[in-house]
Each structure stands twice: as structure tokens, then as C-alpha cells.
Coordinates of C-alpha atoms in Angstrom, one line a residue:
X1 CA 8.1 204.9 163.7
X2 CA 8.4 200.9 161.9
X3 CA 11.2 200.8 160.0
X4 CA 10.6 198.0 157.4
X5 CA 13.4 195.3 156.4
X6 CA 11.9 193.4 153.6
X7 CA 13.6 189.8 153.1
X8 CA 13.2 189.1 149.2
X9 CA 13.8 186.1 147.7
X10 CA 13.8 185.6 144.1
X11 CA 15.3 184.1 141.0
X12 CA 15.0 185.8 137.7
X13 CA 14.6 189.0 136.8
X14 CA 16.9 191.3 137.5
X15 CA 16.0 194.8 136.3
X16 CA 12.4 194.4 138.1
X17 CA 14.3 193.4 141.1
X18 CA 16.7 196.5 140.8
X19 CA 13.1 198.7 140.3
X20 CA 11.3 196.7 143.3
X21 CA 14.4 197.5 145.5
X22 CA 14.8 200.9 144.3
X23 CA 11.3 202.0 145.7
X24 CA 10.9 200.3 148.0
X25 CA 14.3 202.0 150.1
X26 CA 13.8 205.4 149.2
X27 CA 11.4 206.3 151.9
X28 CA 14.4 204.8 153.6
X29 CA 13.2 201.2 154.4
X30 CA 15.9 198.5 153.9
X31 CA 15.6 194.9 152.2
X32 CA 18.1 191.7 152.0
X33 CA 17.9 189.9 148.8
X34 CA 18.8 186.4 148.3
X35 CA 19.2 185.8 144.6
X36 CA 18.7 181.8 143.9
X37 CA 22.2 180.4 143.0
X38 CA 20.5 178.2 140.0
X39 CA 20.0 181.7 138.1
X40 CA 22.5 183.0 136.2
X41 CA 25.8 184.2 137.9
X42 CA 25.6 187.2 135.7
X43 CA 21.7 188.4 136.1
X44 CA 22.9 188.4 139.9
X45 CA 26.2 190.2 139.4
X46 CA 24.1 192.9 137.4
X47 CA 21.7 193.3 140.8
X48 CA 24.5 194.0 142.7
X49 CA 26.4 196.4 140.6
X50 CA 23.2 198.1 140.3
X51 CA 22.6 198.4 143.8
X52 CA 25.9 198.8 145.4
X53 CA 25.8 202.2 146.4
X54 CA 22.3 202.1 147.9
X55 CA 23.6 201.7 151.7
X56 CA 20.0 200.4 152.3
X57 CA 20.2 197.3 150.3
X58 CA 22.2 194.1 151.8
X59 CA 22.4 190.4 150.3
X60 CA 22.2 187.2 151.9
X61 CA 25.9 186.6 152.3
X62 CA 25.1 182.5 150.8
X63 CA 23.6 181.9 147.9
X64 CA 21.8 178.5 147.4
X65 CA 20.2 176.2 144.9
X66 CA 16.3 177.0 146.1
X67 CA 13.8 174.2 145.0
X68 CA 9.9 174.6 145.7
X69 CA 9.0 172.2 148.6
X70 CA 12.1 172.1 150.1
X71 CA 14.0 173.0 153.1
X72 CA 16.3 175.0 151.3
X73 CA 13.4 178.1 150.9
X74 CA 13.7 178.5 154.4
X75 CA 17.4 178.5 154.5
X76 CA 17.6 181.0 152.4
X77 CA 14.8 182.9 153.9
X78 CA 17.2 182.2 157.0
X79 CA 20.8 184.1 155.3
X80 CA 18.7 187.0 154.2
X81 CA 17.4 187.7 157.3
X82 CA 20.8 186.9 159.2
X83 CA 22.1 189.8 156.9
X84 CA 19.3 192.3 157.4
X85 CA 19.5 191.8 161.1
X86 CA 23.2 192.5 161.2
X87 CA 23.3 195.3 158.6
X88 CA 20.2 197.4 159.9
X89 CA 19.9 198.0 163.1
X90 CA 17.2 200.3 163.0
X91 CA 14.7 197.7 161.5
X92 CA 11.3 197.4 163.2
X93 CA 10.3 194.8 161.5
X94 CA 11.4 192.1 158.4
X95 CA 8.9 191.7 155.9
X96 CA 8.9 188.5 153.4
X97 CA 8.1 189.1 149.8
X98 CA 9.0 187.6 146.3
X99 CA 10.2 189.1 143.3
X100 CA 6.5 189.2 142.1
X101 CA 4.6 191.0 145.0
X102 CA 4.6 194.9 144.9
X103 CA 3.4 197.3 147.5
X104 CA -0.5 198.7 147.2
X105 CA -0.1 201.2 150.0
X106 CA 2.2 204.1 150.6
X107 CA 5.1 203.8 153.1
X108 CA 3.4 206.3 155.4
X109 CA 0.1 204.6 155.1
X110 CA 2.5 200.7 156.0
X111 CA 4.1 202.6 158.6
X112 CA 1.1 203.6 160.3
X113 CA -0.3 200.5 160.6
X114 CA 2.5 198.5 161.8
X115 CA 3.1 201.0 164.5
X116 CA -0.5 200.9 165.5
X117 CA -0.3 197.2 167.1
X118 CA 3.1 195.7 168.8
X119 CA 2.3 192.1 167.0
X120 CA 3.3 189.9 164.5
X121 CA 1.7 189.3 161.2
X122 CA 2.0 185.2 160.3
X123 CA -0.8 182.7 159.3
X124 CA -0.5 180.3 161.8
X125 CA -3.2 177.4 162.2
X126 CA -2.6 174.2 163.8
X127 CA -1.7 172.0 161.7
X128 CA -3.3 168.4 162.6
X129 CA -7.0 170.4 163.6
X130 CA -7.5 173.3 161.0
X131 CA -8.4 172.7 157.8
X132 CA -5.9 175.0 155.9
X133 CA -4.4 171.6 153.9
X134 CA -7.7 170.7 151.3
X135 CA -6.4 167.7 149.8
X136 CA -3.0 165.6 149.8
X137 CA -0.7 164.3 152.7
X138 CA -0.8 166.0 156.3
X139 CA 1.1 164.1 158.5
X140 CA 3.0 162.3 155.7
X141 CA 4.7 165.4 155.4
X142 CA 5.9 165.1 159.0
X143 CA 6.7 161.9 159.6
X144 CA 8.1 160.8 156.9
X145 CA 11.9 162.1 155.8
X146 CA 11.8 163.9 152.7
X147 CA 15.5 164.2 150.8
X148 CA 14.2 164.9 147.5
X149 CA 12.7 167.1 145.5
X150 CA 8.9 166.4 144.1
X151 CA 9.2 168.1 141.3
X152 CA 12.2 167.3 139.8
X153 CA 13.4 164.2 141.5
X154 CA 9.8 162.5 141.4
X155 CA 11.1 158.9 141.1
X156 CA 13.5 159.3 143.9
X157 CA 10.8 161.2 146.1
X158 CA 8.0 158.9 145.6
X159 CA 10.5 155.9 146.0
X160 CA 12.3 156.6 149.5
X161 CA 9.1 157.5 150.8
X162 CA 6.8 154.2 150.5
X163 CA 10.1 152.6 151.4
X164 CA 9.7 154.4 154.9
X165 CA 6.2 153.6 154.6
X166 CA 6.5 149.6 153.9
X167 CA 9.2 149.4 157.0
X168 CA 7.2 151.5 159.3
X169 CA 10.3 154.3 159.3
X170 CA 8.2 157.3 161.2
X171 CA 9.8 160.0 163.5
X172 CA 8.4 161.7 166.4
X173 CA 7.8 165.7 166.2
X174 CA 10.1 167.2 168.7
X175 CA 8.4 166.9 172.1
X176 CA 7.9 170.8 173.1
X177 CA 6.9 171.7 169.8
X178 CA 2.6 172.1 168.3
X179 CA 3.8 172.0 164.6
X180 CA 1.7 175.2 162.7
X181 CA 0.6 175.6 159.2
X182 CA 0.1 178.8 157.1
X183 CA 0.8 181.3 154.6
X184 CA 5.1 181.6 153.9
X185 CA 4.5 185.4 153.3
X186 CA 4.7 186.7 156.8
X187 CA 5.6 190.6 158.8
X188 CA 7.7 189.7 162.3
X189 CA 9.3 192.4 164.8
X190 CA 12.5 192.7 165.1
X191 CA 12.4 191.3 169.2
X192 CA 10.6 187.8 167.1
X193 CA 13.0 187.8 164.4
X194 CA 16.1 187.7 167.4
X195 CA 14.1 185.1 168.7
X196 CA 13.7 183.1 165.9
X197 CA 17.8 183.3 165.5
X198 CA 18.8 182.5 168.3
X199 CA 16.3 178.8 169.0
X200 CA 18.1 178.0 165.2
X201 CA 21.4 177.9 166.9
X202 CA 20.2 176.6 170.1
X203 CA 17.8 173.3 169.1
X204 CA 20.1 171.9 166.5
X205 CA 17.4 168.9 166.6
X206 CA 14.4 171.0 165.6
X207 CA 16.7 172.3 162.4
X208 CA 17.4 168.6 161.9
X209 CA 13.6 168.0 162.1
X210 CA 12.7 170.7 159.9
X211 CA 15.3 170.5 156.7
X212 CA 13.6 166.8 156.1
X213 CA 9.4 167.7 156.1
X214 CA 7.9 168.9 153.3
X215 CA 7.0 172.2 151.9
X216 CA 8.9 173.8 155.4
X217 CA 8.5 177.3 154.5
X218 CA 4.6 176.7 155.4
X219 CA 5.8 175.3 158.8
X220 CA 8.9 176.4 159.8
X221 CA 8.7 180.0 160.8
X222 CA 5.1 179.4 161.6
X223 CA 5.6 176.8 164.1
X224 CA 8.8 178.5 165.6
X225 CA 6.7 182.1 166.3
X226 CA 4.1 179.9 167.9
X227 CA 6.5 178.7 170.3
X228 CA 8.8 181.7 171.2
X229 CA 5.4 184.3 171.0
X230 CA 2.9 185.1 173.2
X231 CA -0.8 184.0 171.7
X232 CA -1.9 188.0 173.0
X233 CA 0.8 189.0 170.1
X234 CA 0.4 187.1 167.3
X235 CA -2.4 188.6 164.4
X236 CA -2.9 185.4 162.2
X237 CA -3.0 186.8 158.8
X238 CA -1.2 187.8 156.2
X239 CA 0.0 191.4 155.2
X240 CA 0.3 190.3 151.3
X241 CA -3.3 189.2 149.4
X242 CA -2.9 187.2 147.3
X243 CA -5.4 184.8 145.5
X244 CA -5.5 181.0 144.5
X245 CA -7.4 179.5 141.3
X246 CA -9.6 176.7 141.5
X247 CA -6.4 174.3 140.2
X248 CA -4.4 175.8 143.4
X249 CA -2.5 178.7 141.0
X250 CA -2.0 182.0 142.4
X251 CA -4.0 184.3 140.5
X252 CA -2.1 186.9 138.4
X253 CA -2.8 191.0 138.3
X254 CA -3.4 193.0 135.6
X255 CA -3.6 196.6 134.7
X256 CA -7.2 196.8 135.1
X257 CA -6.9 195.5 138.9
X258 CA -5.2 198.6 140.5
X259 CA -8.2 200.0 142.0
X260 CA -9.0 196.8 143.2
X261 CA -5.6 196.1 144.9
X262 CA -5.8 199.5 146.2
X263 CA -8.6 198.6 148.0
X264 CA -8.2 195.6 149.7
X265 CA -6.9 195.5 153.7
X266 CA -3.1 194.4 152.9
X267 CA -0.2 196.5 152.3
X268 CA 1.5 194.0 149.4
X269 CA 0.3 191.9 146.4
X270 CA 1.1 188.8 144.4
X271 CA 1.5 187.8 141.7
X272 CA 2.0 191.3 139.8
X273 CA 2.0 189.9 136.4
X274 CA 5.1 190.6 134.2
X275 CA 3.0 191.8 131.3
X276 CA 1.2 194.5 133.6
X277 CA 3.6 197.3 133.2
X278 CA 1.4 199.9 133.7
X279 CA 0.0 198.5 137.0
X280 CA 4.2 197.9 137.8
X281 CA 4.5 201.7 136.7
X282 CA 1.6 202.8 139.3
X283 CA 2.6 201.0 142.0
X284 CA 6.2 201.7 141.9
X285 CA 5.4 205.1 142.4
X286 CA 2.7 204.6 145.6
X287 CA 4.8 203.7 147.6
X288 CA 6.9 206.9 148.6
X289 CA 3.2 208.9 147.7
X290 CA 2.6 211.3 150.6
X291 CA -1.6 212.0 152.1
X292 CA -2.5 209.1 150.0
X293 CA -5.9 207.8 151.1
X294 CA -7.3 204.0 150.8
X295 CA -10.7 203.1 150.8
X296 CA -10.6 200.0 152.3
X297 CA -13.3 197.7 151.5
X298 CA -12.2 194.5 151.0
X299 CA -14.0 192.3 148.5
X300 CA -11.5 191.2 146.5
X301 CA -11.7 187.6 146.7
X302 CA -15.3 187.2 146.7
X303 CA -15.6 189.5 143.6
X304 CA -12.6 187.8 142.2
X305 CA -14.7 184.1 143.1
X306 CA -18.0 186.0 141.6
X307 CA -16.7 187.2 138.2
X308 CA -14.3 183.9 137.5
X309 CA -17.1 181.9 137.9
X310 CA -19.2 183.1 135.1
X311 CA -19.1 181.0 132.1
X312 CA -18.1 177.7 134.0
X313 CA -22.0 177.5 134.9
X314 CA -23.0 173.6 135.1
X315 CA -24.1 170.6 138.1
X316 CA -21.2 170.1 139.9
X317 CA -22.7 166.7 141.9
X318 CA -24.6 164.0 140.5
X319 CA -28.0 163.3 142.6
X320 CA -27.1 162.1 145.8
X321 CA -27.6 157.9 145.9
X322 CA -30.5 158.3 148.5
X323 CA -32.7 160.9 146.4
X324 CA -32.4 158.3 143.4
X325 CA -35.8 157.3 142.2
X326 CA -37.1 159.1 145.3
X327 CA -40.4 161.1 144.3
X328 CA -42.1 163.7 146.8
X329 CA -45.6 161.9 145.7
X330 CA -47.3 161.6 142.9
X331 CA -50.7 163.1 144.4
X332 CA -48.9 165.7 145.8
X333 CA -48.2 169.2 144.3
X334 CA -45.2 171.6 145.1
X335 CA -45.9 175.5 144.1
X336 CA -42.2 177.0 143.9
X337 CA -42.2 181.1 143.7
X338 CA -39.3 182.3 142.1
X339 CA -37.7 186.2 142.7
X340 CA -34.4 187.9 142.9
X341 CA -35.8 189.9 145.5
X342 CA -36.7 188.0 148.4
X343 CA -38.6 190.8 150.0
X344 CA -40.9 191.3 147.3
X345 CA -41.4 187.1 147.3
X346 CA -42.1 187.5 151.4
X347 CA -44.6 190.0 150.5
X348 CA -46.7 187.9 148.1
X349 CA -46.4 184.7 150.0
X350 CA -47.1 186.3 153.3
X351 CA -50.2 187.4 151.6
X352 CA -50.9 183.8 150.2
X353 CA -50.9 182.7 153.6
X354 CA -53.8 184.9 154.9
X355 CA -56.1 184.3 152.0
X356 CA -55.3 180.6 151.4
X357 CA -54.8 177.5 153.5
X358 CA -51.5 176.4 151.5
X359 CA -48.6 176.1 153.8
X360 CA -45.6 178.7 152.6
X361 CA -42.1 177.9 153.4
X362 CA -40.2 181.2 152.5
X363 CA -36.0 181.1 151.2
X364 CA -35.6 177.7 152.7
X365 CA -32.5 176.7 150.8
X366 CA -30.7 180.2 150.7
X367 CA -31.2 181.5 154.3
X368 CA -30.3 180.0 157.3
X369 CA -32.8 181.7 159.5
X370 CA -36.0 180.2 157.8
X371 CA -38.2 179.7 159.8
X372 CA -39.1 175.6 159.9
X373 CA -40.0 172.8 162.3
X374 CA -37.9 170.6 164.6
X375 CA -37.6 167.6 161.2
X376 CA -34.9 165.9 163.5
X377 CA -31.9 167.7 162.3
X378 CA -32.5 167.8 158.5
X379 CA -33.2 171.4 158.5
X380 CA -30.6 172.8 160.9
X381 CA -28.5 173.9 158.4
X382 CA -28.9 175.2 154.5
X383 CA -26.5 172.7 153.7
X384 CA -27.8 169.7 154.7
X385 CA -31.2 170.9 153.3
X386 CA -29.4 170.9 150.0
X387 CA -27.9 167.4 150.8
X388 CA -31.2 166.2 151.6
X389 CA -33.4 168.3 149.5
X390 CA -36.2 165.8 148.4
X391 CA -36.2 164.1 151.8
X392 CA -36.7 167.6 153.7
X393 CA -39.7 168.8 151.2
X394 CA -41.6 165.1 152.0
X395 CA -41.0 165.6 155.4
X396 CA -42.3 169.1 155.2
X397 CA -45.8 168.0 153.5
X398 CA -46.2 165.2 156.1
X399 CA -45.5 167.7 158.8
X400 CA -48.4 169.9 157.7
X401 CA -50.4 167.1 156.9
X402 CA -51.1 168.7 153.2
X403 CA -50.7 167.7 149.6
X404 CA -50.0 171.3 148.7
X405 CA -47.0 173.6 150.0
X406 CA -45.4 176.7 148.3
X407 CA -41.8 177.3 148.6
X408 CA -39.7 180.3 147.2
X409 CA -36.2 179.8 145.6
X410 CA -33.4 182.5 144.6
X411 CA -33.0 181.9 140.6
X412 CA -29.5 181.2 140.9
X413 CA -31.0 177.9 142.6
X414 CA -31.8 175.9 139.2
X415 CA -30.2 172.6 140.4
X416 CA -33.0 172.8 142.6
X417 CA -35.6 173.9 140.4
X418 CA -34.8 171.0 137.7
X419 CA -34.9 168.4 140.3
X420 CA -38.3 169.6 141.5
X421 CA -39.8 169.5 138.1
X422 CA -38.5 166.5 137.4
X423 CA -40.1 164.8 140.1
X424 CA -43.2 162.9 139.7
X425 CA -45.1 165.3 142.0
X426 CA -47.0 168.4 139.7
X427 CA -45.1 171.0 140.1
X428 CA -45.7 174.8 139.2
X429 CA -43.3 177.3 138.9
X430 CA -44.2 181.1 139.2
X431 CA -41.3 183.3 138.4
X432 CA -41.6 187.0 139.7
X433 CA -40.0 189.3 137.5
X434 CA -38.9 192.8 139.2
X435 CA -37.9 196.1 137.3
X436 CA -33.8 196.7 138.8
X437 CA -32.4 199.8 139.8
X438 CA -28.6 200.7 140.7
X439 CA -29.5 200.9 143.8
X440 CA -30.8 197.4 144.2
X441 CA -27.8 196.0 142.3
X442 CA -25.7 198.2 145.2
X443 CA -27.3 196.7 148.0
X444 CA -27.5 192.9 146.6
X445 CA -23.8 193.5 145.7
X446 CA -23.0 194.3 149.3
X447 CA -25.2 191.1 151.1
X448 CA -23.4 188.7 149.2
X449 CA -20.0 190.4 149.8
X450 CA -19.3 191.9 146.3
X451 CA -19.0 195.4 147.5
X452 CA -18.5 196.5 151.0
X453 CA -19.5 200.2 152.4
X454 CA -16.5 202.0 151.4
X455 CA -16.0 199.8 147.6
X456 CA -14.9 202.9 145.7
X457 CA -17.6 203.8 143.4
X458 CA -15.1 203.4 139.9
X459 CA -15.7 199.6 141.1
X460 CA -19.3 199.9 141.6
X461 CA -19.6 201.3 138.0
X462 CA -17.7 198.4 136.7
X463 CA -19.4 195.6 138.7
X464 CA -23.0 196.7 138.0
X465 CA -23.5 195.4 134.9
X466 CA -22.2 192.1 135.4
X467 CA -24.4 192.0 138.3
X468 CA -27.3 192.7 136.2
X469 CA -26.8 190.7 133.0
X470 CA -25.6 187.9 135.7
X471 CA -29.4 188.1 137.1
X472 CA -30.7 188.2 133.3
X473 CA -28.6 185.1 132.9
X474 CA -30.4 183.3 135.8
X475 CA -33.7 184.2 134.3
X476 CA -33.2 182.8 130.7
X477 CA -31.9 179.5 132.0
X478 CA -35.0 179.2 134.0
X479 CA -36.8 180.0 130.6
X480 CA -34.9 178.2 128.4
X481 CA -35.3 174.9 130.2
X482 CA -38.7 174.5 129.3
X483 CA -40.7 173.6 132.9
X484 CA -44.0 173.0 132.5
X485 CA -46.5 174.8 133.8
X486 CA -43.7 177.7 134.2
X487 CA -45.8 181.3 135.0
X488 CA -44.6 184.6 135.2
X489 CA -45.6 187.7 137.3
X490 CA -44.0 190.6 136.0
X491 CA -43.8 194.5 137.6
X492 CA -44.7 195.9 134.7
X493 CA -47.9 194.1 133.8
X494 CA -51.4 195.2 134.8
X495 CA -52.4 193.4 137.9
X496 CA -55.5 191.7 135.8
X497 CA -53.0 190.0 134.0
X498 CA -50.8 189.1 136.8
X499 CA -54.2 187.8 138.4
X500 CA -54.3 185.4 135.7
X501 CA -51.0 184.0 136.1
X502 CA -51.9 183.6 140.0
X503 CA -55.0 182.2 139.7
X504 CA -53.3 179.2 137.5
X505 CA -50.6 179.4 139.7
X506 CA -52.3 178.5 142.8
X507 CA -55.5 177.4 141.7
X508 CA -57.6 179.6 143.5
X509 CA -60.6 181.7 142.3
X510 CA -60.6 185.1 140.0
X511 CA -61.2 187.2 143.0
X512 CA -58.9 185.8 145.2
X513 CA -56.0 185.9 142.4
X514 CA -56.7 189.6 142.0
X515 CA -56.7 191.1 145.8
X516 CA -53.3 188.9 145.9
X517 CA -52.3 190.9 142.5
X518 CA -53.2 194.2 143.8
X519 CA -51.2 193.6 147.2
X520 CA -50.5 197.2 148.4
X521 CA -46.4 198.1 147.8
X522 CA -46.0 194.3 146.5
X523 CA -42.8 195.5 144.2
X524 CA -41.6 198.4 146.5
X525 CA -38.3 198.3 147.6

């Protein structure tokens, strides 16, 4: 069975570290701590008197000044492991964690798992092709010799480096080596972790490399398990979730986010926020729980991205330079239909094409599979009908050879309904309005990735009315920007008055407007 040795590096403090320690070796897993020599000499004297008699605990036998960004992370990550693989034999496997992650499975349910599949657990992406650096310098990290810290020695930093820049000072990457990116918070076996020891004192030039790049700890051990592992035995995640605001801040966890945790497919979290003592309290005690089950399902960062977003609503891009002053026609007229539930839109406009000759495009900008015509490339993908939203929809009313074509749009799409009906074309907007059950919410919850099929139902109880009052939201920002010649068909009208509203919708006589009313099931779910 895995035997865990968990490498922890941290810096202040120390009574969580004693707790975090404490549980975390008496299911009789072992950890190495390396306590940043810029903290207190006391706060680290206090660890160890705390934890001297607990035989499964072991420090990093050097301490050093640790600064973010710099090689020294990985050298300490390198004594606490030295020390763990000397004092415990037995270890399976070395885990990396900081003073702020905290288990959110059991030790039997951790156990299980690693003994399930012989691989290591490390993000590891190539670094020049994949994407995993958004913004900022790529190979500027490599090339260039870094000696200072960023953050503290700015000047300095910023200074030696467009020195190297202005006299053309680059270094090669060492020859046998395809540098990899990824997440610092990895799971290696112990055969990796020997491995990984043993290249250090054999390629003093990749050390030498290494100590002078930037950020290292996203490289280093990355890189190095790339090169001594086989591809077959390498799983390229992460163990620990963890979460990242939009200003590049790892999100923080409450009380309220235990179930949540709990949930998700990782056996470790951070950041545990200091002020969350009861989730601290909780967790401290899962991990030496016995028959605990998890529901894993998984949607914490798209229910994290869901929620956060609310109240941060606005246009995020001004109209694209080639749409400006562009018009879909002045003699032309564009019927948009819009509904939450796209089945019940498909059912009306499906009926709209039998009974009329107006050409009906249905979710066009929301789902890939639309059917459309060969435009030349402008529709092979919903984003670059977004990108070239006007363009595609003039295109579409030449291809038919019409002045009139129906389209339906998901409310949430108001960008796109405000650039519509502000075009010089008429436009006419008929928004359906369906009655909402759980059920509904359950299943739309679960499409966009909200909910999977095993989201514990607590969640579900908690997410449902956000989902709904979200969808509410959508509907009085349709209503409350004022589009003219804005119509509403609603389920819970008599069809003789949701005639009406289709009759001035699409212009088409009494009787017509009523069969398409009184279409059989139209609201069914």
C-alpha cells in the first residue's frame, strides 16, 4: 500500500503547521518540512520542539532564505526531499504541499488511488508550444540569467536584464533537455524521486542552468521527470485543486466550500483560508476518517467561474474595426427568437419553417453544430461567428437570396442582441418566456458544466436559485434595454394572445399566427 511522504514548505505559522503535520502522520504517513530561514528563528524552534517525538516527521537538514520566483524554492524543495528520502524508507511516494493546502480526502481513500496506477502526478506541458504561460515573458525566462529577485530587487532585476538584452547576452538550453512548464504542486514515486537525485549530482550544468531562469519551481522538476520518465508513466495533472482569479490570485476557501472541496477529483486543496477554522476543523479530521465516501463530480472551477462572475456583467470588447458603420441593409429585416430553452425555440421555428417561406437559422452563435452553408470559413466555428457577427448574418441573407431571415439567440447573448437592434436593418425581437422547474435548472446546470451526475444534491439545493434568478437577470436586461418592436410569447398566456404577438412578430396572417400558437407540446420539456 502507498506510503505518502509529503515535502512542505512554508514560512509562517507555526501552530497550523504543527496541526497540518499532526494529521497528516497519524495514519502513519511521513512529511519533511522546510521552514523558510527569513521567518523567525523562534516560530521554527517551536515546530520542532512540538514535533520532536513524532518519529514520522523529519526537517530539511538546510534552511534558506526562500524568495518567490527564484531558484531558491526548488532548493529547498530539493533538502526536504533529500531528508525524507533518507529518513523514510518505506515512502511510496513524496507529495509537495504548502503550509496553506489541506487534505479533502481520507488517507484510505489517497491510498487507494495512488496504488491504483504506477505513475507520476506532475503538470508537465511543453513549454515553447502549449499555452500554459497567458501573458509575460516565455523564453526571456530562459535565456536570459536571472540573479535577482522581481519582487524585491526590481531595479536590479529589470536592470541586468535589458543589459543582457542590449549586448545580445543569451544562453543555449542544455542540449538533451525539452524544457517543460506546469503546476509546482506535484505527487512523484519514490523510483522518480531517486531519479531526480541522482541527474542533480550528476549534470552539475543543468543545476547551473536552472538556479539562473525564472520562476524554476514551474520548470525544474517538471522538465527533469520529462527526461528521466517514461511518457506511458507520467499523468499530467495535478493532485491539489486549486483555483486562480481573474488578476492571477489563487482563490481562497471558506467554510461554506467543504462540500464543494469534498467533491472535486483531487486529494489536496489551496489556499485553505486562515479565517476558515471550521473548514480547518473538518478537514483535519478527514483525513484519518475510515469508509468515508466521495461523490466525485467535479465542477468546481466552472461553478467557481459561473458564480464569481455575477455582478461584473458588462461588454468586454469594443465593436470589432470591420463591423464599424457596417449595417446588414436597410431594406432588410432580421426576426431574432429569444428562449432559455432551445428545444422549445427549435419547436416553434421548425414550425415557422413549414408554414412560412422565412429562412430560420436555429442557435447559430451558441452551438457549434448549427446547421449552416459552406460561407467560406466564416461559420466554421462559434467563435469566429462572434468575431464576425454582422458580416456572417449579410452573408446569410445573400445566401438565401431573402430580405427576411429568423435567427434564435440564448438570452445571455445581449451583446448580440444590442448590436442587432442597433443596426439600420428593422429588427424584431420575440422573446419566449417558459415556466422553470428544478428539474430544468438540474439539467441546464449539468450542459454547461455547473453540476455533473454525481454533484451531491446539498450543492444542487444551493446552486438552484442562483441559476434561476441568473436566468431572471438575463430576461430584465433584455427588457430593460428598451428594443423596439420587443414581443413576448409567454407559457402561461392563452395561445389567442400569443397569436397576436406572432402575428406582429412575423407578419403573417391571423390564422397562420394561431396554428403556429397552438403548436402541439410547444413548451413540453
Amino acid at each position: 500500500m502507498a506510503k505518502i511522504a509529503f515535502i512542505l514548505l512554508c514560512h509562517k505559522d507555526p501552530d497550523a503547521i504543527i496541526k497540518q503535520a499532526q494529521s497528516l502522520t497519524a495514519v502513519g504517513d511521513y512529511m519533511a518540512i522546510h521552514f523558510d530561514a527569513s521567518a523567525p528563528r523562534a516560530a521554527f524552534d517551536r515546530i520542532r520542539a512540538a514535533l520532536a517525538d513524532n518519529p514520522n516527521v523529519t526537517f530539511a537538514k538546510k534552511r534558506i532564505r526562500c524568495g518567490w520566483g527564484e531558484w531558491s524554492l526548488v532548493q529547498a524543495t530539493l533538502h526536504a526531499v533529500e531528508a525524507a528520502a533518507e529518513a523514510f524508507p518505506r515512502a511510496t511516494h513524496f507529495y509537495m504541499l504548502s503550509g496553506d493546502c489541506m487534505a479533502i480526502k481520507s488517507a484510505e481513500y489517497a491510498h487507494e488511488f495512488l496504488d491504483r496506477r504506477d505513475v507520476d502526478y506532475i503538470e508537465s506541458f511543453d513549454y515553447f508550444q502549449s499555452d500554459w504561460i497567458k501573458t509575460g515573458w516565455k523564453k526571456e525566462r530562459l535565456v536570459y540569467r536571472h540573479w535577482f529577485n522581481e519582487r524585491t530587487q526590481k531595479r536590479r532585476f529589470y536592470a541586468t536584464f535589458e543589459l543582457q538584452k542590449r549586448l545580445g547576452l543569451t544562453r543555449e538550453i542544455p542540449a538533451d533537455l525539452e524544457v517543460m512548464i506546469g503546476s509546482q504542486w506535484w505527487c512523484l514515486r519514490r523510483r522518480t524521486i531517486e531519479w531526480i537525485l541522482d541527474f542533480c549530482r550528476q549534470r552539475p550544468d543543468v543545476m547551473r542552468f536552472f538556479r539562473t531562469t525564472w520562476i524554476p519551481d514551474e520548470t525544474f522538476f517538471q522538465t527533469l521527470v520529462r527526461h528521466l520518465v517514461p511518457e506511458q508513466e507520467i499523468e499530467s495533472r495535478t493532485l491539489t485543486f486549486l483555483m486562480f482569479t481573474d488578476y492571477g490570485m489563487p482563490v481562497a476557501f471558506y467554510n461554506d466550500h467543504y462540500d464543494l472541496l469534498l467533491s472535486q477529483d483531487f486529494l489536496f486543496a489551496r489556499k485553505i483560508s486562515p479565517e476558515a477554522r471550521e473548514l480547518k476543523r473538518r478537514l483535519g479530521v478527514l483525513y484519518a476518517a475510515e469508509g468515508a465516501r466521495f461523490r466525485i463530480s467535479n465542477e468546481g472551477r466552472s461553478l467557481h467561474r459561473f458564480l464569481a462572475e455575477k455582478g461584473r456583467i458588462g461588454r468586454r470588447f469594443a465593436p470589432r474595426f470591420w463591423e464599424t458603420e457596417s449595417s446588414l441593409g436597410r431594406e432588410r429585416e432580421l426576426l431574432i427568437v429569444v428562449c432559455k430553452k432551445w428545444h422549445v425555440a427549435k419547436r416553434l421555428v421548425q414550425r415557422v419553417r413549414q408554414m412560412t417561406d422565412i429562412p430560420c437559422i436555429d442557435y447559430l452563435f451558441n452551438e457549434e453544430s448549427c446547421a449552416l452553408p459552406d460561407l467560406g470559413g466564416i461559420q466554421s466555428s462559434v467563435e469566429k461567428r462572434h468575431r464576425h457577427r454582422r458580416a456572417l448574418v449579410r452573408m446569410l441573407f445573400d445566401y438565401y437570396e431573402s430580405d427576411r431571415l429568423l435567427v434564435c439567440l440564448d438570452p445571455s447573448n445581449l451583446d448580440l442582441i444590442e448590436d442587432f437592434c442597433r443596426d439600420r436593418a428593422v429588427t424584431r425581437l420575440l422573446e419566449v418566456e417558459c415556466q422553470v422547474s428544478d428539474v430544468f435548472l438540474v439539467g441546464h446546470a449539468m450542459r454547461v458544466g455547473l453540476a455533473g451526475d454525481r454533484t451531491p444534491r446539498e450543492t444542487l439545493n444551493r446552486l438552484l436559485p442562483t441559476i434561476r434568478n441568473d436566468m431572471v437577470h438575463e430576461s430584465d436586461r433584455i427588457r430593460d434595454a428598451q428594443f423596439d418592436n420587443h414581443l413576448r410569447l409567454r407559457e402561461i398566456d392563452p395561445p389567442e394572445t400569443n397569436a397576436r404577438a406572432i402575428a406582429a412578430f412575423l407578419g403573417v396572417p391571423g390564422d397562420t399566427a394561431e396554428t403556429l400558437a397552438e403548436t402541439d407540446h410547444l413548451f413540453a420539456d
